mmCIF file of C-alpha atoms and ligand atoms in Angstrom:
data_model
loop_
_atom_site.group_PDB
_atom_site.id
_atom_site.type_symbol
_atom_site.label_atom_id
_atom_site.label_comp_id
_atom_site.label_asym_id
_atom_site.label_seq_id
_atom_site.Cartn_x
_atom_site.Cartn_y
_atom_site.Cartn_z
ATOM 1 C CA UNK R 1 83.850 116.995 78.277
ATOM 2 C CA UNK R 2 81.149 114.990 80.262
ATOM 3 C CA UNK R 3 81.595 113.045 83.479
ATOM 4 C CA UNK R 4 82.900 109.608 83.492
ATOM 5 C CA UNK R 5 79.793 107.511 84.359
ATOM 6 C CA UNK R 6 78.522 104.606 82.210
ATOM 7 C CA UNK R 7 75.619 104.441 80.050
ATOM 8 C CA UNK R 8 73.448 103.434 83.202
ATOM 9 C CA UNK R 9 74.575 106.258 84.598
ATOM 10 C CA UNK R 10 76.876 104.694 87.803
ATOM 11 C CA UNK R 11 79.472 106.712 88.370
ATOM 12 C CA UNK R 12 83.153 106.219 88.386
ATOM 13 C CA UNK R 13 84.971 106.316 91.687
ATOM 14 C CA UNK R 14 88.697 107.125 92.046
ATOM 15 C CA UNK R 15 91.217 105.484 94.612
ATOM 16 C CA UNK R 16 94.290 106.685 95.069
ATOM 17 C CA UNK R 17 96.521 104.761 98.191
ATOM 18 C CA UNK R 18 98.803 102.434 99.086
ATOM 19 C CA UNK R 19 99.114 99.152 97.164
ATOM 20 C CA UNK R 20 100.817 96.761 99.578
ATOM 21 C CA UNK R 21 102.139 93.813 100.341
ATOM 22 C CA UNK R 22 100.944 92.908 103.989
ATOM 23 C CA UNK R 23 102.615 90.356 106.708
ATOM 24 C CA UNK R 24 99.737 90.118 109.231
ATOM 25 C CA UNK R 25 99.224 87.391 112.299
ATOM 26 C CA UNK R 26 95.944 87.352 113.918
ATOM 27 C CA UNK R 27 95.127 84.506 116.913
ATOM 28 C CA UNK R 28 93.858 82.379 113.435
ATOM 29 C CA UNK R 29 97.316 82.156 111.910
ATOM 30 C CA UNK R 30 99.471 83.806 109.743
ATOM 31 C CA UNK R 31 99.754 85.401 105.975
ATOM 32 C CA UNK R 32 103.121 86.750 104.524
ATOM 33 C CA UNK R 33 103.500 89.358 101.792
ATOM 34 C CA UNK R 34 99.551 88.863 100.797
ATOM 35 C CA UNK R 35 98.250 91.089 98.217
ATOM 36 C CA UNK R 36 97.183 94.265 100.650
ATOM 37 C CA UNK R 37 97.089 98.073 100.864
ATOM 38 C CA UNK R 38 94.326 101.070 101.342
ATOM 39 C CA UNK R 39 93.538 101.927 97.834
ATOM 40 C CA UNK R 40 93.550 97.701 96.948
ATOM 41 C CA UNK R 41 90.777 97.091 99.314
ATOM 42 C CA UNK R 42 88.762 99.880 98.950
ATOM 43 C CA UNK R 43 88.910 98.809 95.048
ATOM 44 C CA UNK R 44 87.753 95.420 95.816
ATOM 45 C CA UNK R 45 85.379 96.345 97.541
ATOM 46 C CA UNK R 46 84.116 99.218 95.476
ATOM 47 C CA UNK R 47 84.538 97.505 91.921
ATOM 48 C CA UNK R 48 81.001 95.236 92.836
ATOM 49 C CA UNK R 49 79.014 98.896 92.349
ATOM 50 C CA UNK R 50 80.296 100.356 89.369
ATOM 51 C CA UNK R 51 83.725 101.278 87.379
ATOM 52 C CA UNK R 52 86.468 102.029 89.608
ATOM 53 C CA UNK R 53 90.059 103.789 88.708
ATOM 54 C CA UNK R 54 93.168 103.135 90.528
ATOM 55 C CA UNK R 55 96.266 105.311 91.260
ATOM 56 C CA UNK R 56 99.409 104.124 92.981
ATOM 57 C CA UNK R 57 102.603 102.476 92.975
ATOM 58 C CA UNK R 58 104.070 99.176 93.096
ATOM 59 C CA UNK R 59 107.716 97.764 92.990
ATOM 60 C CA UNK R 60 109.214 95.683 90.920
ATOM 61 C CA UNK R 61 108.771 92.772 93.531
ATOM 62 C CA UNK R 62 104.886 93.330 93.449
ATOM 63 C CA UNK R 63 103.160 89.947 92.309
ATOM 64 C CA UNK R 64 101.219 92.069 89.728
ATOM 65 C CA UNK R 65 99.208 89.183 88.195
ATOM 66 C CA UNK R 66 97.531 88.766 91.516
ATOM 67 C CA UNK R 67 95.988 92.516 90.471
ATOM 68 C CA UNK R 68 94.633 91.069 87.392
ATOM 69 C CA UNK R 69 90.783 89.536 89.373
ATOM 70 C CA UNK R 70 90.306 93.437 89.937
ATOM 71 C CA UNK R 71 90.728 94.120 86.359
ATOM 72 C CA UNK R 72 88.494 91.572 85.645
ATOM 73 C CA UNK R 73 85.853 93.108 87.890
ATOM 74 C CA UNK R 74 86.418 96.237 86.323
ATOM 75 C CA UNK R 75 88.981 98.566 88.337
ATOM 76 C CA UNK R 76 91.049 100.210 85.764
ATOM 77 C CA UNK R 77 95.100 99.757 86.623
ATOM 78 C CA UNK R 78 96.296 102.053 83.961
ATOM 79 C CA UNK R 79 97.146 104.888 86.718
ATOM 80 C CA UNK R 80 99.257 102.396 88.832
ATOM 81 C CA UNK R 81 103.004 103.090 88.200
ATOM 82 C CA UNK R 82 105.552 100.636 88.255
ATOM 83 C CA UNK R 83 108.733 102.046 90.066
ATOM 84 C CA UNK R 84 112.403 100.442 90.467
ATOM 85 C CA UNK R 85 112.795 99.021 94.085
ATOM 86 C CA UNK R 86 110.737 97.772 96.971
ATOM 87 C CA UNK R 87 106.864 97.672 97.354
ATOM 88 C CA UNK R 88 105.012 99.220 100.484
ATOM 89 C CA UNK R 89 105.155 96.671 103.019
ATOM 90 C CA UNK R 90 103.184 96.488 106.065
ATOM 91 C CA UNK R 91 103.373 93.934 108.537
ATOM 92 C CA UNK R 92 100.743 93.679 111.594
ATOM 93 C CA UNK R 93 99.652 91.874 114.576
ATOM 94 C CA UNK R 94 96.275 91.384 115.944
ATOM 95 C CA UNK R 95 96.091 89.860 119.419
ATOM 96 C CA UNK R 96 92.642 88.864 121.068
ATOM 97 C CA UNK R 97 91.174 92.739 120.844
ATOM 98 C CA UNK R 98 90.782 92.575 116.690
ATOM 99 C CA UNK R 99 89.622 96.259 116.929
ATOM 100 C CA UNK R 100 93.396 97.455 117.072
ATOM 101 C CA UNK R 101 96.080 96.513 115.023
ATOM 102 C CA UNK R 102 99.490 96.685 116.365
ATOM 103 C CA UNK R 103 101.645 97.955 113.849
ATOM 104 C CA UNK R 104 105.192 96.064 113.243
ATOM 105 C CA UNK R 105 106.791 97.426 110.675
ATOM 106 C CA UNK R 106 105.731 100.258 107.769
ATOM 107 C CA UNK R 107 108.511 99.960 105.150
ATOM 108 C CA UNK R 108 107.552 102.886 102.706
ATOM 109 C CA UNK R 109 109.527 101.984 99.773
ATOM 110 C CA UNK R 110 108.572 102.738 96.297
ATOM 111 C CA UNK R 111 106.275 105.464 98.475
ATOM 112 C CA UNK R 112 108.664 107.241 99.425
ATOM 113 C CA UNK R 113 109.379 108.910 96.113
ATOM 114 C CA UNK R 114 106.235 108.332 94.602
ATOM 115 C CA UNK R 115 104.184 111.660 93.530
ATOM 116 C CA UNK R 116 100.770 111.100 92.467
ATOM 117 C CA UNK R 117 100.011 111.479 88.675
ATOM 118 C CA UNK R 118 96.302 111.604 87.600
ATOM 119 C CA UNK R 119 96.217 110.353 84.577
ATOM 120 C CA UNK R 120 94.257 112.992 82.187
ATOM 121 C CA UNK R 121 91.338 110.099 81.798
ATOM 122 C CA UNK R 122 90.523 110.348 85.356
ATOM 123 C CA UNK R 123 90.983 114.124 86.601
ATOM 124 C CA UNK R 124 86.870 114.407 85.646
ATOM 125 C CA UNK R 125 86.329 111.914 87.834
ATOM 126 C CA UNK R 126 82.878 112.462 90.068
ATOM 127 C CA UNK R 127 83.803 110.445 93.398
ATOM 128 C CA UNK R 128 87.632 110.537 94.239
ATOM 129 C CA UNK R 129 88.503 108.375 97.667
ATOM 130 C CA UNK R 130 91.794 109.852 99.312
ATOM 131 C CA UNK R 131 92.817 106.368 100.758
ATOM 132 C CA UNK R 132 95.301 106.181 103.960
ATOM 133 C CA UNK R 133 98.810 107.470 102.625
ATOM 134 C CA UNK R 134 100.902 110.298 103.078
ATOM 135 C CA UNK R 135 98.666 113.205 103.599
ATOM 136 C CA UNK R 136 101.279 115.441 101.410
ATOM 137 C CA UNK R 137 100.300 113.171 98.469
ATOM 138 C CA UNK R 138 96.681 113.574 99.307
ATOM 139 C CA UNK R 139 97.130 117.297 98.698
ATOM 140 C CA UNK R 140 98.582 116.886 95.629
ATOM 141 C CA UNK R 141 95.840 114.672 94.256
ATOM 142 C CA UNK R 142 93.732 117.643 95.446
ATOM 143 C CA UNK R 143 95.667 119.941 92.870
ATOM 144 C CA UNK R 144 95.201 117.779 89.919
ATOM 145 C CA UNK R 145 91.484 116.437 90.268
ATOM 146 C CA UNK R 146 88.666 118.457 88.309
ATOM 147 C CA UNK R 147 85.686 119.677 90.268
ATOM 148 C CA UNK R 148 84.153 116.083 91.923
ATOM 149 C CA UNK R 149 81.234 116.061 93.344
ATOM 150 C CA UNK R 150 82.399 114.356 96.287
ATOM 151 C CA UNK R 151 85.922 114.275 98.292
ATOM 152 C CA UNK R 152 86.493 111.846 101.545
ATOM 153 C CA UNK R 153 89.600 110.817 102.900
ATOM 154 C CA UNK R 154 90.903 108.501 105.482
ATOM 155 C CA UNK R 155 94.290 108.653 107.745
ATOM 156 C CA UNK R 156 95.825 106.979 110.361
ATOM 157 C CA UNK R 157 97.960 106.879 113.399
ATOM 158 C CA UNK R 158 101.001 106.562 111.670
ATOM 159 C CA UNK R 159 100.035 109.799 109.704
ATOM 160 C CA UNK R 160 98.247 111.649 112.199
ATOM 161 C CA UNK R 161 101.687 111.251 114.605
ATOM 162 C CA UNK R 162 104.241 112.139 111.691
ATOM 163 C CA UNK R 163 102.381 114.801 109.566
ATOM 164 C CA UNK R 164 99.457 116.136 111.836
ATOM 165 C CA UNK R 165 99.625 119.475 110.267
ATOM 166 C CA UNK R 166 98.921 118.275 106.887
ATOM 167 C CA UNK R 167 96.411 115.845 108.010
ATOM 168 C CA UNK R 168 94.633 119.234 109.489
ATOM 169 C CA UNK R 169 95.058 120.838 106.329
ATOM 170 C CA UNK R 170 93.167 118.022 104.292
ATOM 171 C CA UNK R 171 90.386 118.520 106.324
ATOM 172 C CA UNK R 172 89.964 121.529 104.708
ATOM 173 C CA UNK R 173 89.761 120.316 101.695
ATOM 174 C CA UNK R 174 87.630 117.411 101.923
ATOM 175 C CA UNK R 175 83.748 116.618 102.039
ATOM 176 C CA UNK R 176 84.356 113.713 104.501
ATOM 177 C CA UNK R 177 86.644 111.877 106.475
ATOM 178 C CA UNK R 178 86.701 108.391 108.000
ATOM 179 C CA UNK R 179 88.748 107.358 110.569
ATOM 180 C CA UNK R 180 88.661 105.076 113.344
ATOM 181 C CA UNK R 181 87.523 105.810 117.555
ATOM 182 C CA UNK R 182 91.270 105.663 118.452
ATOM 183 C CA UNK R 183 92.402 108.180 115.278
ATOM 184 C CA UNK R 184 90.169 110.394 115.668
ATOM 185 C CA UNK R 185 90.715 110.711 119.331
ATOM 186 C CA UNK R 186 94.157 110.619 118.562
ATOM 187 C CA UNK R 187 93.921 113.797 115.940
ATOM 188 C CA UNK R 188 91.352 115.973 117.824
ATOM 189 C CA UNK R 189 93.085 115.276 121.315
ATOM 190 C CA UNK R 190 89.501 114.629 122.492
ATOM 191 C CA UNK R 191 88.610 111.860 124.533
ATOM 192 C CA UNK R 192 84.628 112.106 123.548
ATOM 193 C CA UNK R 193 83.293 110.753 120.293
ATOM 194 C CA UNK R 194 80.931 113.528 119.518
ATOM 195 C CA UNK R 195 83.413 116.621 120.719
ATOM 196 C CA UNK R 196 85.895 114.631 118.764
ATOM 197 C CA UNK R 197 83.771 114.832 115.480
ATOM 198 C CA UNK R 198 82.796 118.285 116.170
ATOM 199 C CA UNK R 199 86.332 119.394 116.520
ATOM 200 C CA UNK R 200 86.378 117.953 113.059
ATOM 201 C CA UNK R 201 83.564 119.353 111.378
ATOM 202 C CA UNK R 202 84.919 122.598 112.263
ATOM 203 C CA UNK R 203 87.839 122.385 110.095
ATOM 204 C CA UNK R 204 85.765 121.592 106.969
ATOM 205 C CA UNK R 205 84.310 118.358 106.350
ATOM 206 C CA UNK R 206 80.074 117.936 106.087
ATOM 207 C CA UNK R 207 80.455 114.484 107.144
ATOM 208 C CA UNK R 208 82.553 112.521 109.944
ATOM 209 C CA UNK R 209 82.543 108.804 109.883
ATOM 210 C CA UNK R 210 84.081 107.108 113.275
ATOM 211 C CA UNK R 211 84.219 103.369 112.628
ATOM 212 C CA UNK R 212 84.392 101.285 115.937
ATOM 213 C CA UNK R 213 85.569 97.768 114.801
ATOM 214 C CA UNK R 214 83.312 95.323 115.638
ATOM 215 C CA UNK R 215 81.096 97.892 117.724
ATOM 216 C CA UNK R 216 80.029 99.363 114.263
ATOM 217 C CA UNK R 217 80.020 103.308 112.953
ATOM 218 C CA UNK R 218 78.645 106.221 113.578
ATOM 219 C CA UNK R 219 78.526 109.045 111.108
ATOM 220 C CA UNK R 220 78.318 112.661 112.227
ATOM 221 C CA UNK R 221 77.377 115.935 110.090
ATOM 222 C CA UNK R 222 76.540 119.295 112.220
ATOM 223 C CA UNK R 223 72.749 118.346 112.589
ATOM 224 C CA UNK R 224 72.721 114.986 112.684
ATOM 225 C CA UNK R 225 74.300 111.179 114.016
ATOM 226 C CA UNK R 226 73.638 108.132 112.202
ATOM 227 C CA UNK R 227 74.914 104.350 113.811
ATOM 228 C CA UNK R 228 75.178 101.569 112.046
ATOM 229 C CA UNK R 229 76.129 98.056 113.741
ATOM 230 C CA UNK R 230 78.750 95.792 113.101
ATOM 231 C CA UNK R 231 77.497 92.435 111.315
ATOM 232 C CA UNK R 232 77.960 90.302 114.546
ATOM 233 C CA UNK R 233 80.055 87.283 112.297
ATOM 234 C CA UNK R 234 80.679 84.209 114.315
ATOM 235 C CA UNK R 235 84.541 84.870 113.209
ATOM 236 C CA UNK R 236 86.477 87.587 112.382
ATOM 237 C CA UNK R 237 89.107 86.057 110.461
ATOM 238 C CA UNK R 238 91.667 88.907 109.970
ATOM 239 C CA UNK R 239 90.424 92.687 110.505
ATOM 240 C CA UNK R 240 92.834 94.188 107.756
ATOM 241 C CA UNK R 241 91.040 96.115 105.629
ATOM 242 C CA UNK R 242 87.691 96.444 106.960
ATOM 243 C CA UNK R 243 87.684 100.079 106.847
ATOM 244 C CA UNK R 244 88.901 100.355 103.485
ATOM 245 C CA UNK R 245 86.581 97.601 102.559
ATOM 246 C CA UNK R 246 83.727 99.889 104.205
ATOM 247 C CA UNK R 247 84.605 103.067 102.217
ATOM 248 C CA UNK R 248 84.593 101.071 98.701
ATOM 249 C CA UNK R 249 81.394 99.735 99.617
ATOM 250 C CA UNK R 250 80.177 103.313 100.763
ATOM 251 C CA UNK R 251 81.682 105.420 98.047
ATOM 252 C CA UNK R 252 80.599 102.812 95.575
ATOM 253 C CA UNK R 253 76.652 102.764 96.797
ATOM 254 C CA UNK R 254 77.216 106.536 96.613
ATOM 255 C CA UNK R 255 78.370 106.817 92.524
ATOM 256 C CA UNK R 256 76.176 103.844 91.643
ATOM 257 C CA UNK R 257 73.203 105.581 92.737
ATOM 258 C CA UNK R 258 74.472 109.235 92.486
ATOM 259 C CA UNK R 259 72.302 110.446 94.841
ATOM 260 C CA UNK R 260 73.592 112.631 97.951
ATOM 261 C CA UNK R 261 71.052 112.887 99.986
ATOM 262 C CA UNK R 262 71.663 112.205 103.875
ATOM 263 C CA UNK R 263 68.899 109.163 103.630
ATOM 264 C CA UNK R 264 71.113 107.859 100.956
ATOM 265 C CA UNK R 265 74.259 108.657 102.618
ATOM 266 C CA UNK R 266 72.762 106.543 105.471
ATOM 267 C CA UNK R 267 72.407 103.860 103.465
ATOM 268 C CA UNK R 268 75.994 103.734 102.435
ATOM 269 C CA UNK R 269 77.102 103.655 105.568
ATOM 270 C CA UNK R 270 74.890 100.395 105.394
ATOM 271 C CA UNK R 271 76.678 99.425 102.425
ATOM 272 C CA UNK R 272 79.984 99.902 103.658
ATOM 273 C CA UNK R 273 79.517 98.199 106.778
ATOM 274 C CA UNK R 274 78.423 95.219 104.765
ATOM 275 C CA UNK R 275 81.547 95.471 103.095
ATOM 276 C CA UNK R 276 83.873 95.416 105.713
ATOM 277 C CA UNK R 277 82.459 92.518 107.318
ATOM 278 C CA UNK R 278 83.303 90.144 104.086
ATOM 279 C CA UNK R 279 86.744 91.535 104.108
ATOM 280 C CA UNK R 280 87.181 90.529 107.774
ATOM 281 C CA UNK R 281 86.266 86.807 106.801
ATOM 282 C CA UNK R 282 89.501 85.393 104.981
ATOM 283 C CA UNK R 283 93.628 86.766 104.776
ATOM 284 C CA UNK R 284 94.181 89.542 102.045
ATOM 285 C CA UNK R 285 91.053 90.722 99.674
ATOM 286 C CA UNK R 286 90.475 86.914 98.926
ATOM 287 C CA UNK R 287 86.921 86.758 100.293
ATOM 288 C CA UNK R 288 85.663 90.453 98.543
ATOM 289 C CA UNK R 289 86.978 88.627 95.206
ATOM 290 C CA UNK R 290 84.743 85.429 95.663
ATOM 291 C CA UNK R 291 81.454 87.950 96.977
ATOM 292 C CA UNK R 292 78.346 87.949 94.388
ATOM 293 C CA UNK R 293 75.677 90.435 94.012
ATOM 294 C CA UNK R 294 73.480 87.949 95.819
ATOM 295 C CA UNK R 295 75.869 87.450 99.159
ATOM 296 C CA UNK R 296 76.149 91.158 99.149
ATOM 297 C CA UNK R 297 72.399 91.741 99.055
ATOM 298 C CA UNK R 298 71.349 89.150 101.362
ATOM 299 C CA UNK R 299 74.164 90.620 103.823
ATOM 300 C CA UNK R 300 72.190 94.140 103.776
ATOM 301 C CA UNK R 301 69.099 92.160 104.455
ATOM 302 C CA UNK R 302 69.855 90.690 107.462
ATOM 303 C CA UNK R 303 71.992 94.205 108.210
ATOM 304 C CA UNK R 304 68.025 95.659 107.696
ATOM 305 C CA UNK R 305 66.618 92.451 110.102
ATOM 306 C CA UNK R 306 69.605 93.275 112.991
ATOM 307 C CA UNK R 307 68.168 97.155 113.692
ATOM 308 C CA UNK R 308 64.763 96.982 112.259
ATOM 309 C CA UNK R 309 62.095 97.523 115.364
ATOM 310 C CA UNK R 310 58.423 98.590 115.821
ATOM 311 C CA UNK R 311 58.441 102.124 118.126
ATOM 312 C CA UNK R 312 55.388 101.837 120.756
ATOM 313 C CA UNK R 313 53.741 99.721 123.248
ATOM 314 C CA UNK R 314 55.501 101.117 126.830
ATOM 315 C CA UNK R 315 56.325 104.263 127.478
ATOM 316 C CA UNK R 316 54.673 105.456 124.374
HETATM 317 P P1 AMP Q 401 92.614 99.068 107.332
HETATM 318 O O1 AMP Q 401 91.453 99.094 106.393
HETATM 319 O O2 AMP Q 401 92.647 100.305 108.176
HETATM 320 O O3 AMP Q 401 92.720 97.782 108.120
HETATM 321 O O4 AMP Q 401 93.934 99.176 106.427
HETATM 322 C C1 AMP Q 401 94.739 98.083 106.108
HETATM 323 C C2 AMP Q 401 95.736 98.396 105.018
HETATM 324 O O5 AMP Q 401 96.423 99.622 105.245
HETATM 325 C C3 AMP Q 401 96.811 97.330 104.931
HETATM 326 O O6 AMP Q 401 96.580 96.527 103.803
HETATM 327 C C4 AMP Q 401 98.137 98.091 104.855
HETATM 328 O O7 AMP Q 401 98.927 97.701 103.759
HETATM 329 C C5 AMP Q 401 97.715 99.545 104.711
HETATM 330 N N1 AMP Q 401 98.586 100.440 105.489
HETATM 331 C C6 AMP Q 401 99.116 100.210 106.720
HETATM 332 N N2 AMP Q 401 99.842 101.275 107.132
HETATM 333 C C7 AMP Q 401 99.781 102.203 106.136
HETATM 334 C C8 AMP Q 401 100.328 103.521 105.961
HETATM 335 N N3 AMP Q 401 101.103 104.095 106.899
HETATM 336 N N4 AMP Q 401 100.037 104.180 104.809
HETATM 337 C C9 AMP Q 401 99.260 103.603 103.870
HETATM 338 N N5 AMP Q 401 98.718 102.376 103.974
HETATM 339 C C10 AMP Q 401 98.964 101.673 105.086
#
């Protein structure tokens, strides 16, 4: 059996996270039980590149109709179960710094028994996303995926305090990782970015993404680190999601074009950093919904504009 990719030969990614219901107050105001989650966002942001396929759980309180835009744009549901009892719910609060997000409450719910089940359509899957969940359950994905040609993952505090071992393990098993400044200090017990990512490398992953909020990412491999900025937006609405938003838009650059190259992998980083700045704009995935082809390519454009510059004159 071939690869899943469509007759223009993009490539389908797979998502398998959390898919939440989110209580979140930033200094703008306030949203309660919004439409949120890991693998949600990175599938809104990932479905405006190519075919996307979802795996997770919901409850039986879950709005599901509010699921049905992704479907539209393509991000196929058929893998998310629907178990008896309570959805995920998160519920965070952003103060003035709207790099770090002060966790209230993680009620696990329908999580807590869930065990992942690729669906046989999807095991062949080229590009499978490990979105922040229980690291166990990222494992087991592991076990029941078919040879992809790429593997990231993300984590976060929450995991990295209550299951650092298998968080450590997953690095072995993984092409790359993102995570965030404070995470990956947080998991490496390094205080420096680049000792941090090295400490990381070592255990297995090629690449290293560190995302810095609104100071932008930097992506590490043994040989090489990239930057990209943050788009400087006049307002960051609510941060949820941006770096779930950025690995859609990375992973989906990545199976759209299918190349792997490190000048392409560059320009995903590109991609996903475009990607979480829309998410940033409006409550919940509400503004990666409304996005067109045209906002998103005019938003790389002026990402090109912000860090393009002419080497020479003094010093030179
Ligand atoms: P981020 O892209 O890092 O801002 O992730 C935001 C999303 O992560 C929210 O929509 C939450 O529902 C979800 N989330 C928060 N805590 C956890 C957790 N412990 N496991 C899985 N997902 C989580």
């Amino acid at each position: 059996m071939g690869r899943r990719s469509t007759r223009d030969g993009c490539m389908t990614v797979l998502v398998v996270g959390s898919v939440a219901l989110d209580s979140v107050e930033t200094p703008f105001g306030k949203a309660d039980g919004v439409v949120g989650g890991s693998a949600t966002f990175f599938a809104s942001a990932a479905c405006h590149f190519g075919p996307v396929q979802l795996v997770g759980v919901v409850g039986n309180d879950y709005p599901v109709d509010q699921l049905a835009p992704l479907a539209a744009q393509g991000v196929d549901l058929s893998g998310l179960e629907h178990a008896e009892g309570e959805s995920f719910r998160w519920r965070g609060r952003y103060r003035h710094d709207l790099n770090s997000a002060e966790t209230l409450e993680t009620r696990l719910g329908v999580f807590s028994h869930f065990r992942p089940k690729i669906p046989a359509a999807f095991r062949r899957t080229p590009f499978v996303f490990l979105a922040n969940i229980d690291p166990r359950l990222q494992l087991e994905v592991l076990g029941q995926v078919e040879s992809p040609r790429l593997v990231a993952c993300d984590t976060m505090n929450f995991w990295i305090e209550s299951r650092r071992n298998d968080v450590i393990a997953l690095l072995g098993r993984v092409d790359l990782i993102t995570l965030n400044d404070g995470e990956a200090r947080q998991l490496t017990e390094r205080t420096n970015l680049v000792h941090a990512a090295r400490w990381i490398l070592e255990r297995g992953p090629r690449y290293v993404i560190v995302k810095k909020g609104e100071h932008g990412a930097f992506m590490f491999t043994k040989e090489s680190i990239f930057f990209a900025p943050a788009y400087p937006l006049e307002q960051v609405f609510d941060p949820t999601g941006a770096g779930d938003s950025f690995a859609g838009g990375f992973m989906g650059h990545l199976a759209r074009t299918g190349d792997l190259s490190d000048a392409n992998l560059r320009r995903a980083v590109v991609v996903g950093s475009a990607m979480g700045s829309f998410a940033v704009e409006r409550f919940s995935n509400e503004r990666l919904l409304s996005l067109t082809a045209a906002d998103i390519d005019q938003r790389i454009t002026e990402f090109r504009d912000l860090v393009s510059f002419e080497r020479g004159g003094a010093g030179r």
